[in-house]
Coordinates of C-alpha atoms and ligand atoms in Angstrom, one line a residue:
Chain Z
M168 CA 9.8 -1.6 -21.7
I169 CA 12.9 0.4 -21.8
A170 CA 12.5 0.7 -25.7
R171 CA 8.9 1.8 -25.6
K172 CA 10.1 4.6 -22.7
L173 CA 13.0 5.3 -25.4
G174 CA 10.4 5.7 -27.9
S175 CA 9.1 8.2 -26.2
F176 CA 11.8 10.4 -27.0
L177 CA 11.7 10.2 -30.7
L178 CA 9.1 12.5 -31.7
P179 CA 10.9 15.4 -29.9
L180 CA 14.1 14.6 -31.4
L181 CA 12.5 14.8 -34.8
V182 CA 11.0 17.7 -34.3
W183 CA 14.2 19.7 -33.2
S184 CA 16.2 18.0 -36.1
L185 CA 13.3 19.2 -38.8
V186 CA 13.0 22.5 -37.1
S187 CA 17.4 22.6 -37.1
Y188 CA 17.8 21.6 -40.6
L189 CA 14.8 22.3 -42.7
P190 CA 15.5 26.5 -43.5
F191 CA 11.9 27.0 -44.6
I192 CA 10.4 25.7 -41.3
W193 CA 11.4 28.3 -38.9
H194 CA 15.0 30.1 -39.1
P195 CA 13.8 33.6 -38.2
K196 CA 17.4 34.9 -38.5
V197 CA 20.4 34.9 -41.3
Q198 CA 23.9 34.0 -40.1
V199 CA 26.1 36.5 -42.0
E200 CA 28.8 35.4 -44.1
A201 CA 30.1 38.4 -45.9
P202 CA 29.0 42.1 -44.4
G203 CA 29.4 43.1 -47.9
G204 CA 28.5 47.3 -48.1
V205 CA 26.7 47.2 -44.8
D206 CA 29.0 48.8 -42.3
Y207 CA 27.9 47.3 -39.1
F208 CA 27.5 43.4 -39.9
L209 CA 30.5 41.4 -39.4
P210 CA 31.0 37.5 -40.4
G211 CA 29.3 34.8 -38.1
M212 CA 26.8 37.5 -37.2
L213 CA 23.3 36.9 -36.3
V214 CA 20.7 39.4 -37.7
D215 CA 16.7 39.2 -38.0
R216 CA 15.4 38.3 -41.5
E217 CA 13.8 41.4 -42.2
E218 CA 16.7 43.2 -41.1
F219 CA 18.8 41.4 -43.7
A220 CA 16.7 41.5 -46.1
Q221 CA 16.0 45.5 -45.6
Q222 CA 20.0 46.2 -45.8
S223 CA 20.0 44.0 -48.7
A224 CA 17.5 46.2 -50.2
D225 CA 19.4 49.5 -49.2
M226 CA 22.8 48.3 -50.5
R227 CA 21.0 47.2 -54.1
Q228 CA 19.5 50.7 -54.1
Q229 CA 23.0 52.5 -53.4
G230 CA 24.9 50.1 -55.4
L231 CA 27.1 48.9 -53.0
A232 CA 28.4 45.2 -52.5
L233 CA 25.2 42.7 -51.6
P234 CA 25.7 41.0 -47.7
T235 CA 25.4 37.2 -48.3
G236 CA 24.6 35.0 -45.4
V237 CA 22.2 31.7 -44.6
P238 CA 19.3 31.2 -42.5
A239 CA 19.4 30.6 -39.1
N240 CA 18.0 29.6 -35.8
P241 CA 18.2 32.1 -33.0
I242 CA 21.3 31.5 -30.9
Y243 CA 19.5 29.8 -28.1
L244 CA 18.0 27.1 -30.2
P245 CA 21.3 25.0 -31.3
A246 CA 21.0 22.1 -33.6
P247 CA 21.3 18.5 -32.7
H248 CA 25.1 18.4 -33.9
Q249 CA 26.0 20.9 -31.9
V250 CA 25.2 19.9 -28.9
A251 CA 26.5 16.6 -29.6
K252 CA 29.8 18.0 -30.5
A253 CA 29.5 20.1 -27.3
L254 CA 28.8 17.3 -25.2
Y255 CA 31.7 15.3 -26.5
T256 CA 34.2 18.3 -26.2
A257 CA 33.2 18.9 -22.5
F258 CA 34.6 15.8 -21.6
T259 CA 37.8 16.0 -23.8
T260 CA 39.0 19.3 -24.1
E261 CA 39.9 21.6 -21.3
P262 CA 37.7 24.2 -20.8
E263 CA 38.1 27.8 -22.3
Q264 CA 38.0 30.1 -18.9
K265 CA 41.0 29.3 -16.9
D266 CA 40.3 27.5 -13.3
A267 CA 36.9 26.7 -15.0
P268 CA 35.5 23.2 -13.4
W269 CA 35.3 20.1 -16.1
L270 CA 31.8 19.6 -17.4
H271 CA 32.3 16.0 -15.4
E272 CA 33.5 17.8 -12.3
S273 CA 30.4 20.0 -11.8
L274 CA 28.3 17.2 -12.6
W275 CA 30.1 15.1 -9.4
Q276 CA 30.0 18.1 -7.3
S277 CA 26.3 18.0 -7.7
I278 CA 25.4 14.4 -7.5
Q279 CA 27.5 14.4 -3.9
I280 CA 25.3 17.6 -2.8
I281 CA 22.4 15.5 -3.4
L282 CA 23.4 12.0 -2.5
W283 CA 24.3 13.7 1.1
G284 CA 21.2 15.8 1.6
F285 CA 19.2 12.8 0.7
L286 CA 21.0 10.4 2.5
L287 CA 20.6 13.0 6.0
S288 CA 17.3 13.7 5.2
S289 CA 16.6 10.2 4.8
A290 CA 18.4 9.1 7.7
I291 CA 15.8 10.9 10.0
G292 CA 13.0 11.7 7.9
V293 CA 12.2 7.9 7.3
P294 CA 11.8 6.4 10.6
L295 CA 10.2 9.8 12.0
G296 CA 7.8 9.2 8.7
I297 CA 7.2 5.9 10.0
V298 CA 6.6 6.2 13.5
C299 CA 4.4 9.3 13.1
G300 CA 2.4 6.9 10.8
T301 CA 2.1 3.8 13.2
Y302 CA 1.4 5.6 16.7
Q303 CA -1.1 8.2 16.1
S304 CA -0.2 10.1 19.1
V305 CA 3.2 10.9 17.9
G306 CA 1.7 12.1 14.7
R307 CA -0.7 14.3 16.0
L308 CA 2.4 15.9 18.2
S309 CA 4.6 16.5 15.4
E310 CA 3.0 16.5 12.0
P311 CA 1.2 19.7 13.0
F312 CA 4.6 21.5 13.1
I313 CA 5.7 19.8 10.0
E314 CA 3.0 20.6 8.0
F315 CA 3.9 24.1 9.1
F316 CA 7.4 24.1 8.2
R317 CA 6.9 22.5 4.8
Y318 CA 5.2 25.8 3.2
L319 CA 8.5 27.9 4.5
P320 CA 10.3 27.6 1.2
A321 CA 13.5 26.3 1.3
P322 CA 15.6 28.9 -0.5
A323 CA 14.3 31.3 2.7
F324 CA 16.4 29.4 4.6
G325 CA 19.5 29.9 2.3
A326 CA 20.9 33.3 4.1
L327 CA 20.4 31.5 7.4
A328 CA 22.3 28.4 6.5
V329 CA 25.0 30.2 5.0
A330 CA 25.5 32.2 8.3
V331 CA 25.4 29.1 10.3
L332 CA 27.3 26.6 7.9
G333 CA 29.5 28.7 5.9
I334 CA 29.8 29.2 2.2
Y335 CA 30.5 25.9 0.9
D336 CA 29.0 22.8 0.7
G337 CA 27.3 22.8 4.2
P338 CA 24.5 25.3 3.6
K339 CA 24.2 23.6 0.0
I340 CA 23.2 20.2 1.8
A341 CA 21.4 22.0 4.2
I342 CA 19.0 23.3 1.5
I343 CA 18.5 19.9 0.2
V344 CA 17.9 18.6 3.5
I345 CA 15.1 21.1 4.5
G346 CA 13.6 20.8 0.9
T347 CA 13.2 16.9 1.6
F348 CA 12.8 16.7 4.9
F349 CA 9.5 18.0 5.7
Q350 CA 7.5 16.4 3.0
Q351 CA 9.4 13.0 3.7
V352 CA 8.1 12.5 6.9
L353 CA 4.6 13.5 5.4
I354 CA 4.3 11.4 3.0
I355 CA 6.2 8.6 4.6
A356 CA 3.6 8.8 7.9
N357 CA 1.1 9.1 5.1
T358 CA 2.2 5.5 3.5
T359 CA 2.6 3.6 6.6
R360 CA -1.2 4.8 7.7
K361 CA -2.1 2.9 4.6
L362 CA -0.8 -0.3 5.5
E363 CA -4.1 -2.3 6.2
A364 CA -4.7 -2.6 9.9
T365 CA -5.7 -6.1 9.8
L366 CA -2.0 -7.3 8.8
I367 CA -0.7 -5.5 11.9
E368 CA -3.9 -7.2 13.8
A369 CA -3.1 -10.8 12.9
A370 CA 0.5 -10.2 13.6
R371 CA -0.5 -9.3 17.3
T372 CA -2.6 -12.2 17.3
L373 CA 0.6 -14.5 16.3
G374 CA 2.6 -12.7 19.5
T375 CA 4.0 -10.1 18.0
R376 CA 4.5 -6.5 20.2
G377 CA 6.6 -3.8 20.6
V378 CA 9.1 -3.1 18.5
R379 CA 8.9 -6.2 16.8
L380 CA 5.6 -5.0 14.9
I381 CA 7.4 -2.3 13.4
T382 CA 10.5 -4.0 12.2
R383 CA 8.6 -7.3 11.5
V384 CA 5.1 -5.9 10.0
V385 CA 5.0 -2.2 9.3
L386 CA 8.2 -1.7 7.4
P387 CA 8.2 -4.8 5.1
G388 CA 4.2 -3.9 4.5
I389 CA 5.3 -0.6 3.4
L390 CA 8.5 -1.3 2.1
P391 CA 7.8 -0.9 -1.7
D392 CA 5.2 2.0 -1.4
L393 CA 8.4 3.4 0.9
Y394 CA 10.7 2.8 -2.3
R395 CA 8.7 4.5 -4.7
D396 CA 8.0 7.2 -2.4
Q397 CA 11.8 7.7 -2.1
R398 CA 12.1 7.7 -5.8
I399 CA 9.7 10.8 -5.9
L400 CA 11.5 12.3 -3.1
L401 CA 14.7 12.1 -4.8
G402 CA 13.4 13.6 -7.9
W403 CA 12.4 16.6 -5.8
A404 CA 15.7 16.9 -4.3
W405 CA 17.0 17.4 -7.8
T406 CA 14.8 20.7 -8.0
Y407 CA 16.0 21.8 -4.7
L408 CA 19.5 21.6 -6.2
I409 CA 19.4 24.7 -8.4
V410 CA 18.3 26.8 -5.2
A411 CA 21.1 25.2 -3.0
E412 CA 23.8 25.7 -5.5
L413 CA 23.1 29.5 -6.0
I414 CA 23.7 30.1 -2.4
G415 CA 27.0 30.6 -1.1
T416 CA 29.4 30.4 -3.6
S417 CA 27.8 29.3 -6.4
S418 CA 28.8 25.6 -7.5
G419 CA 28.4 22.8 -9.3
I420 CA 26.2 22.1 -12.8
T421 CA 24.1 25.0 -11.9
F422 CA 27.3 27.1 -11.9
F423 CA 28.6 25.9 -15.1
I424 CA 25.2 26.0 -16.8
T425 CA 25.2 30.3 -15.8
Q426 CA 28.9 30.2 -16.6
Q427 CA 28.0 28.9 -20.4
A428 CA 24.5 30.8 -20.7
R429 CA 26.7 34.2 -20.1
Y430 CA 29.2 33.6 -22.9
Q431 CA 26.5 32.4 -24.9
H432 CA 27.2 28.5 -25.2
F433 CA 24.2 27.6 -25.3
E434 CA 25.2 24.4 -26.8
N435 CA 26.8 23.7 -23.7
V436 CA 24.4 24.6 -21.6
Y437 CA 21.8 22.0 -23.3
A438 CA 24.6 19.6 -23.4
A439 CA 24.5 20.0 -19.6
M440 CA 20.7 19.6 -19.5
L441 CA 21.0 16.8 -21.3
I442 CA 23.2 15.2 -19.1
I443 CA 21.3 15.8 -16.2
G444 CA 18.2 14.5 -17.5
V445 CA 19.8 11.3 -18.4
I446 CA 21.5 11.3 -15.2
G447 CA 18.4 11.7 -13.3
F448 CA 15.8 9.2 -15.8
G449 CA 18.2 7.0 -16.0
S450 CA 19.0 6.8 -12.1
D451 CA 15.1 6.5 -11.8
L452 CA 14.7 3.8 -14.2
L453 CA 17.6 1.7 -13.1
L454 CA 15.7 2.3 -9.3
G455 CA 12.1 1.2 -10.9
R456 CA 13.8 -1.7 -13.0
L457 CA 15.9 -2.6 -8.7
G458 CA 12.6 -2.5 -7.2
H459 CA 10.8 -5.1 -9.5
F460 CA 13.8 -7.3 -8.5
L461 CA 13.6 -6.2 -4.9
F462 CA 10.0 -6.8 -4.2
P463 CA 8.5 -9.9 -6.4
W464 CA 5.3 -9.7 -4.3
D465 CA 4.3 -6.2 -5.0
R466 CA 1.5 -6.0 -7.2
T467 CA 1.4 -2.6 -7.8
R468 CA 4.4 -2.3 -9.7
D469 CA 3.1 -3.2 -12.9
R470 CA 1.2 0.1 -13.1
T471 CA 4.8 2.2 -12.5
Chain C
M259 CA -43.0 -32.0 11.6
T260 CA -40.4 -32.2 13.8
D261 CA -39.1 -29.8 16.2
H262 CA -35.3 -28.7 16.5
L263 CA -35.6 -29.3 20.0
Q264 CA -36.0 -33.0 19.3
Q265 CA -32.6 -35.0 20.0
T266 CA -31.7 -38.3 19.1
P267 CA -30.7 -39.8 22.4
E268 CA -27.1 -40.2 20.6
V269 CA -27.3 -36.6 20.1
K270 CA -28.0 -35.7 23.5
E271 CA -25.5 -38.2 24.5
R272 CA -23.1 -35.8 22.8
F273 CA -23.9 -32.7 24.4
A274 CA -23.8 -34.4 27.9
Q275 CA -20.3 -35.1 27.4
I276 CA -19.8 -31.8 25.7
Y277 CA -21.0 -30.1 28.9
E278 CA -18.8 -32.1 31.1
R279 CA -15.8 -30.8 29.7
E280 CA -14.4 -27.9 31.3
A281 CA -15.4 -24.3 30.0
I282 CA -12.5 -22.8 27.9
L283 CA -14.0 -19.6 26.8
E284 CA -16.3 -17.7 29.4
V285 CA -18.1 -14.6 28.4
Q286 CA -19.9 -12.6 31.6
H287 CA -22.1 -9.7 31.1
L288 CA -20.2 -8.4 28.3
G289 CA -21.0 -5.0 27.1
K290 CA -19.4 -2.9 24.0
R291 CA -20.0 0.9 23.7
Y292 CA -18.0 2.9 20.6
V293 CA -18.2 6.5 21.4
T294 CA -17.7 8.6 18.3
A295 CA -17.7 12.0 16.9
K296 CA -21.4 11.1 16.1
G297 CA -22.2 10.2 19.7
E298 CA -22.2 6.5 21.5
T299 CA -23.1 3.3 19.8
E300 CA -23.9 0.3 22.0
A301 CA -22.7 -2.4 20.3
L302 CA -23.0 -5.3 22.8
R303 CA -25.3 -5.3 25.9
D304 CA -24.9 -7.9 28.3
I305 CA -23.7 -11.2 26.5
N306 CA -23.6 -14.5 28.7
F307 CA -22.4 -17.7 27.3
R308 CA -20.1 -20.4 27.6
V309 CA -17.9 -22.5 25.1
H310 CA -16.4 -26.0 26.7
R311 CA -13.3 -27.6 25.1
R312 CA -13.3 -28.8 21.6
E313 CA -16.4 -27.5 20.7
L314 CA -17.4 -25.6 17.6
V315 CA -19.8 -22.7 18.4
C316 CA -21.1 -20.7 15.2
V317 CA -22.2 -17.4 15.6
I318 CA -24.9 -15.7 13.7
G319 CA -27.0 -12.8 13.5
P320 CA -28.3 -9.8 11.3
S321 CA -25.7 -7.4 9.9
G322 CA -24.4 -5.1 12.2
C323 CA -25.5 -6.8 15.3
G324 CA -22.0 -7.0 16.6
K325 CA -20.6 -9.9 15.7
S326 CA -17.3 -8.9 14.6
T327 CA -17.1 -6.6 17.4
L328 CA -17.6 -9.6 20.0
I329 CA -15.1 -11.7 18.3
R330 CA -12.6 -9.0 18.2
I331 CA -12.7 -8.4 21.8
L332 CA -12.2 -12.0 22.4
A333 CA -9.0 -12.0 20.1
G334 CA -8.3 -9.0 22.2
L335 CA -7.9 -6.6 19.8
E336 CA -10.8 -4.5 20.8
S337 CA -11.3 -3.6 24.1
L338 CA -14.8 -3.9 26.6
S339 CA -16.9 -1.6 28.1
S340 CA -18.3 -3.7 31.0
G341 CA -18.3 -7.4 31.8
A342 CA -15.4 -10.1 31.5
V343 CA -14.3 -12.6 28.8
L344 CA -12.5 -15.9 30.7
V345 CA -10.0 -18.0 28.4
D346 CA -9.2 -21.2 30.9
G347 CA -10.7 -18.9 33.8
K348 CA -8.2 -15.9 33.4
P349 CA -9.4 -12.5 32.2
V350 CA -8.2 -11.5 28.3
S351 CA -6.1 -8.7 28.3
G352 CA -4.8 -8.4 24.8
P353 CA -4.0 -10.6 21.9
G354 CA -2.3 -13.9 22.8
R355 CA -1.1 -17.2 21.2
D356 CA -3.6 -19.0 23.2
R357 CA -6.2 -17.8 20.8
G358 CA -5.7 -17.7 17.2
M359 CA -7.5 -15.7 14.4
V360 CA -8.6 -16.2 10.8
F361 CA -10.1 -12.8 9.0
Q362 CA -12.3 -12.3 6.4
G363 CA -10.0 -11.0 4.1
Y364 CA -7.1 -13.7 4.7
S365 CA -5.1 -11.0 5.5
L366 CA -1.6 -12.9 4.9
F367 CA 1.9 -11.1 4.9
P368 CA 1.9 -10.1 1.1
W369 CA 6.0 -10.2 1.4
L370 CA 6.2 -13.6 2.5
T371 CA 5.9 -16.7 0.8
V372 CA 3.1 -19.3 1.9
K373 CA 5.9 -21.1 3.9
G374 CA 7.1 -17.6 5.5
N375 CA 3.6 -16.9 6.5
V376 CA 2.9 -20.0 8.2
M377 CA 6.6 -19.9 10.2
F378 CA 6.3 -16.5 11.3
G379 CA 3.6 -17.2 14.6
P380 CA 6.5 -19.9 15.7
E381 CA 9.6 -17.3 14.6
M382 CA 7.4 -14.9 17.1
S383 CA 7.6 -17.0 19.7
G384 CA 11.0 -17.6 19.2
H385 CA 11.3 -21.0 18.0
P386 CA 15.0 -20.9 15.7
H387 CA 14.4 -21.4 12.1
N388 CA 14.6 -24.8 11.3
I389 CA 12.2 -25.7 13.9
A390 CA 10.0 -23.4 12.6
D391 CA 10.3 -24.5 9.2
G392 CA 9.6 -28.0 9.8
M393 CA 6.3 -27.0 11.5
A394 CA 5.1 -24.8 8.7
R395 CA 6.2 -27.6 6.4
Q396 CA 4.0 -30.1 8.9
W397 CA 1.2 -27.8 8.5
L398 CA 1.1 -27.1 4.7
E399 CA 1.0 -30.8 4.0
L400 CA -2.1 -31.1 6.7
V401 CA -3.9 -28.2 4.4
G402 CA -2.7 -29.5 0.9
L403 CA -0.4 -26.6 0.1
T404 CA 3.1 -28.4 0.1
K405 CA 3.5 -27.5 -3.7
F406 CA 2.8 -23.7 -3.0
A407 CA 5.1 -23.5 -0.2
D408 CA 7.3 -21.0 -2.1
A409 CA 4.5 -18.9 -3.8
Y410 CA 3.5 -15.8 -2.8
P411 CA -0.2 -15.1 -1.6
H412 CA -1.2 -13.4 -4.6
E413 CA -0.4 -16.1 -6.6
L414 CA -2.8 -18.4 -4.6
S415 CA -6.8 -18.8 -5.2
G416 CA -9.5 -17.4 -2.3
G417 CA -9.5 -20.8 -1.3
M418 CA -5.9 -21.7 -0.8
R419 CA -5.0 -18.6 1.1
Q420 CA -7.8 -19.2 3.5
R421 CA -6.1 -22.5 4.2
V422 CA -2.8 -20.9 4.6
A423 CA -4.5 -18.5 6.7
I424 CA -6.0 -21.2 9.2
A425 CA -2.3 -23.2 8.7
R426 CA -0.8 -19.8 10.0
A427 CA -3.5 -19.6 12.9
L428 CA -2.9 -23.3 13.6
V429 CA 1.0 -23.6 13.7
N430 CA 0.9 -21.7 16.9
E431 CA -1.2 -24.1 18.7
P432 CA -3.9 -22.0 19.9
R433 CA -6.4 -23.2 22.4
I434 CA -9.3 -21.3 20.4
L435 CA -9.7 -20.6 16.6
L436 CA -11.5 -17.4 16.1
M437 CA -13.0 -17.1 12.5
D438 CA -14.7 -14.4 11.4
E439 CA -16.8 -15.2 8.2
P440 CA -13.9 -16.6 6.8
F441 CA -15.3 -18.5 3.5
G442 CA -17.5 -15.2 3.4
A443 CA -15.8 -14.4 -0.1
L444 CA -15.3 -18.1 -1.7
D445 CA -17.9 -19.4 -4.5
A446 CA -20.0 -22.2 -3.1
Q447 CA -18.2 -25.0 -4.4
T448 CA -14.7 -24.2 -2.8
R449 CA -16.9 -22.9 0.4
A450 CA -18.6 -26.3 0.9
K451 CA -14.8 -27.7 0.6
M452 CA -13.5 -25.5 3.0
Q453 CA -16.3 -26.5 5.6
S454 CA -15.4 -30.4 5.3
H455 CA -11.7 -29.4 5.5
L456 CA -12.7 -27.5 8.4
L457 CA -14.4 -30.3 10.1
D458 CA -11.7 -32.4 9.4
I459 CA -9.1 -30.4 10.9
W460 CA -11.1 -29.9 14.0
K461 CA -11.8 -33.4 14.6
N462 CA -7.9 -34.3 14.5
L463 CA -7.0 -31.6 16.8
D464 CA -7.7 -30.6 20.6
I465 CA -9.3 -26.8 19.7
T466 CA -12.2 -24.9 20.2
I467 CA -13.7 -23.1 17.4
L468 CA -15.9 -19.9 17.2
F469 CA -17.0 -19.8 13.7
I470 CA -19.1 -16.3 12.3
T471 CA -21.0 -16.4 9.6
H472 CA -24.1 -15.3 7.9
D473 CA -24.9 -18.5 5.8
L474 CA -27.4 -20.6 7.9
D475 CA -26.6 -23.8 6.0
E476 CA -22.9 -23.1 6.7
A477 CA -23.9 -22.6 10.8
I478 CA -25.7 -25.6 11.0
Y479 CA -23.4 -28.1 9.2
L480 CA -20.6 -27.0 11.2
A481 CA -21.5 -26.3 14.6
D482 CA -22.2 -28.2 17.7
R483 CA -24.1 -24.9 18.9
I484 CA -25.3 -21.6 17.2
L485 CA -25.3 -18.3 19.4
V486 CA -28.0 -16.1 17.6
L487 CA -27.6 -12.5 18.1
K488 CA -30.1 -9.9 17.4
A489 CA -29.2 -6.2 16.5
H490 CA -29.5 -3.0 18.0
P491 CA -28.1 -3.5 20.7
G492 CA -26.4 -6.7 20.1
E493 CA -27.9 -9.1 22.5
V494 CA -28.1 -12.8 23.1
Q495 CA -31.3 -14.1 21.2
E496 CA -30.9 -18.1 21.8
L497 CA -28.3 -20.2 21.9
I498 CA -29.2 -23.2 20.0
E499 CA -28.0 -26.9 20.0
V500 CA -27.9 -28.5 16.4
P501 CA -29.6 -31.7 16.9
V502 CA -27.9 -33.1 13.4
P503 CA -25.5 -36.1 14.5
R504 CA -22.0 -36.3 13.6
P505 CA -20.2 -37.0 11.6
R506 CA -21.8 -34.5 9.4
T507 CA -22.3 -34.9 5.8
P508 CA -23.8 -32.4 2.9
G509 CA -26.4 -34.9 2.5
Q510 CA -27.5 -34.0 5.5
S511 CA -29.3 -30.7 4.8
M512 CA -32.6 -33.1 3.4
T513 CA -32.9 -34.3 7.0
A514 CA -35.9 -33.6 9.1
E515 CA -33.4 -32.2 12.1
F516 CA -31.4 -30.0 9.4
R517 CA -34.6 -28.6 7.9
A518 CA -36.0 -28.1 11.5
T519 CA -32.9 -26.5 12.6
R520 CA -33.0 -23.9 9.6
A521 CA -36.5 -23.2 10.1
H522 CA -36.0 -22.0 13.4
L523 CA -33.2 -19.9 12.2
E524 CA -34.8 -18.6 9.6
S525 CA -37.8 -17.3 11.7
L526 CA -35.4 -16.0 14.3
I527 CA -33.6 -14.1 12.4
H528 CA -36.0 -12.7 10.0
P529 CA -39.3 -12.6 12.3
P530 CA -42.7 -13.0 10.2
E531 CA -43.5 -9.3 10.7
V532 CA -41.5 -7.2 8.5
E533 CA -39.1 -5.6 10.5
A534 CA -36.0 -4.2 9.0
G535 CA -32.7 -3.7 11.1
T536 CA -32.7 0.2 12.2
P537 CA -35.9 2.3 12.1
E538 CA -33.8 4.5 9.3
E539 CA -33.1 1.2 7.2
A540 CA -36.8 0.4 7.8
A541 CA -37.7 3.8 6.4
V542 CA -35.5 3.3 3.2
L543 CA -36.6 0.0 2.5
G544 CA -40.1 1.1 3.3
Q545 CA -40.1 3.9 0.9
S546 CA -38.4 1.8 -1.7
H547 CA -37.2 4.9 -3.5
M548 CA -34.6 2.8 -5.4
I549 CA -33.7 4.4 -8.7
R550 CA -34.4 2.3 -11.8
F551 CA -31.0 2.0 -14.3
T552 CA -32.9 0.6 -16.8
N553 CA -34.9 1.8 -19.9
V554 CA -38.6 1.2 -19.0
T555 CA -39.2 -0.4 -22.6
D556 CA -37.0 -3.1 -21.6
N557 CA -39.3 -4.1 -19.2
V558 CA -37.6 -7.1 -17.7
E559 CA -40.3 -8.3 -15.4
Ligands
ATP265 N1 -14.5 1.2 15.4 C1 -15.8 1.1 15.6 N2 -16.2 2.8 15.8 C2 -17.6 2.7 16.2 N3 -18.6 1.8 15.7 C3 -18.3 0.8 15.3 C4 -17.2 0.5 15.4 N4 -17.3 -0.8 14.8 C5 -18.4 -1.5 14.8 N5 -19.1 -0.3 15.1 C6 -21.0 -0.5 15.0 O1 -21.1 -1.7 16.1 C7 -22.2 -2.5 15.4 C8 -21.3 -3.4 15.5 O2 -20.5 -3.8 14.1 P1 -20.1 -5.2 13.8 O3 -19.2 -4.7 12.7 O4 -19.7 -5.9 15.0 O5 -21.2 -6.1 13.1 P2 -21.4 -7.3 12.6 O6 -22.3 -8.2 13.0 O7 -19.8 -7.7 12.2 O8 -21.7 -7.1 10.8 P3 -21.7 -7.4 9.6 O9 -22.6 -8.7 9.5 O10 -22.1 -6.8 8.8 O11 -20.7 -7.8 9.7 C9 -22.2 -1.1 14.1 O12 -23.6 -0.7 14.4 C10 -21.3 -0.8 14.0 O13 -21.6 0.5 13.2
MG266 MG1 -18.6 -8.5 10.6

């Protein structure tokens, strides 16, 4: 199962390697080794292939030293080994800029924001969603309002959140909560509504009433689907992270990435992206496995 | 040709005994209207009948005549629009443990094991876990599913699931067992087995059964009396005493009483003059604009 999932990564990796290591496939640039007679060339500089050919021709005509160089890809496409090295150094050597956070510190910061935001949202969103889905009257009362709020883009609340909650982690967590909560209530209310009505009726004929209908029938009945919903919502929370981390004092993995991009350390950017992907994908895979283990009766699991 | 009204002295005697028992379920002038956005439907009109203790009554009638509506009202899952339903002389308000229900779609709790499903009722009535466990085991043995106590419902066959559903309802010791086409989804063989199984259980318990079916043979095989409903609106057409003596065996379906009863039911449900349920249905059937999905050349007739 996992092997099959990893298999789907092989093809993109192969393409990336081919493009990086076989000069005749793409390599639209030339990395200058010796500038020769060209006054503005510097060693290590990347120039367009046409530009390099033009300059070489000019030098030959003028009888000056020819520049030398090797074909290269643009700066924004580092080779796999460069990214791998960046990944390694990111965890082993101090960051170049003083006071800059280590990669893992940035990551941990981001993960904390996500987890707090998601937990806070779930603490209210899940029960509210279940109640909305179970009792038609509650649903009809609250859902239109939530539906309205859902369409307001979470970033719009950024300035407000900063004004209310200060510039540190408070507003960032708030953005994750706002981005997750409204969807969460609607999705979970919907999941709850899809529970077979006869299960509730069967429970009622067996003497179940009141709160126990929710705790003993509705909740266990929707649990596998609820779990699936939460997995998807957690993925969404990650996308709101970018917005969240750009407001107030920018921080976390987004800060790390924008910093590295500014200094054109694209191998670091890719390393960070890779780690985010691995964490997101890995945790979802793990949660999926956990779901198999937790809900042995769930028959839809074979499809996911 | 014998008539379905002719009864042997033993059968007559049996019905006399039944009518001497107290009426456990009494339905008086029951009416039900559904109000929907499209308008009002009168599902049931002025239904009157009584069921005596330990009686097995089957309900038959054309599709849409309100059989499910009736049984859901008796279960307390649906409100009534007029009239009254009395169980043991007391009006029904909402579901209660005195009335167990078995649904056509099994509706077992998928997250509970077979035993967990059967234990559900006792746990809801506040029995401690070990007592509920014991009750469940006893019932699983009775329906022959001890080996599957720890299986989940989706691992069982349809017949087994329905046996779990019956055990789950009966473990609560209801006075009345309501069954809405419980064997409708089963194949013929399993169905026959379940019918005799149900009769076995019924013989050994103090339980009154109201059983909905659209299978005439099933109704005759199981029932003391058969309540025949007619559609639009649902009304009682007849309440028939089944003249087939007990104990019932599948072989009785060839006897004169059985066939006479069957012929009579047939004439009630499918009256001689061609008349489909609703006017719209009749129109559809009459025009017969069924599209042919086969190629004309590969003629099957
Ligand atoms: N919830 C509802 N809302 C509106 N109308 C309903 C509802 N339930 C049933 N009806 C209508 O009441 C009538 C009786 O329905 P019911 O399901 O009781 O029939 P039935 O005899 O059980 O049919 P079948 O043999 O097909 O199961 C039908 O005309 C149906 O359209
Ligand atoms: Mg029905």
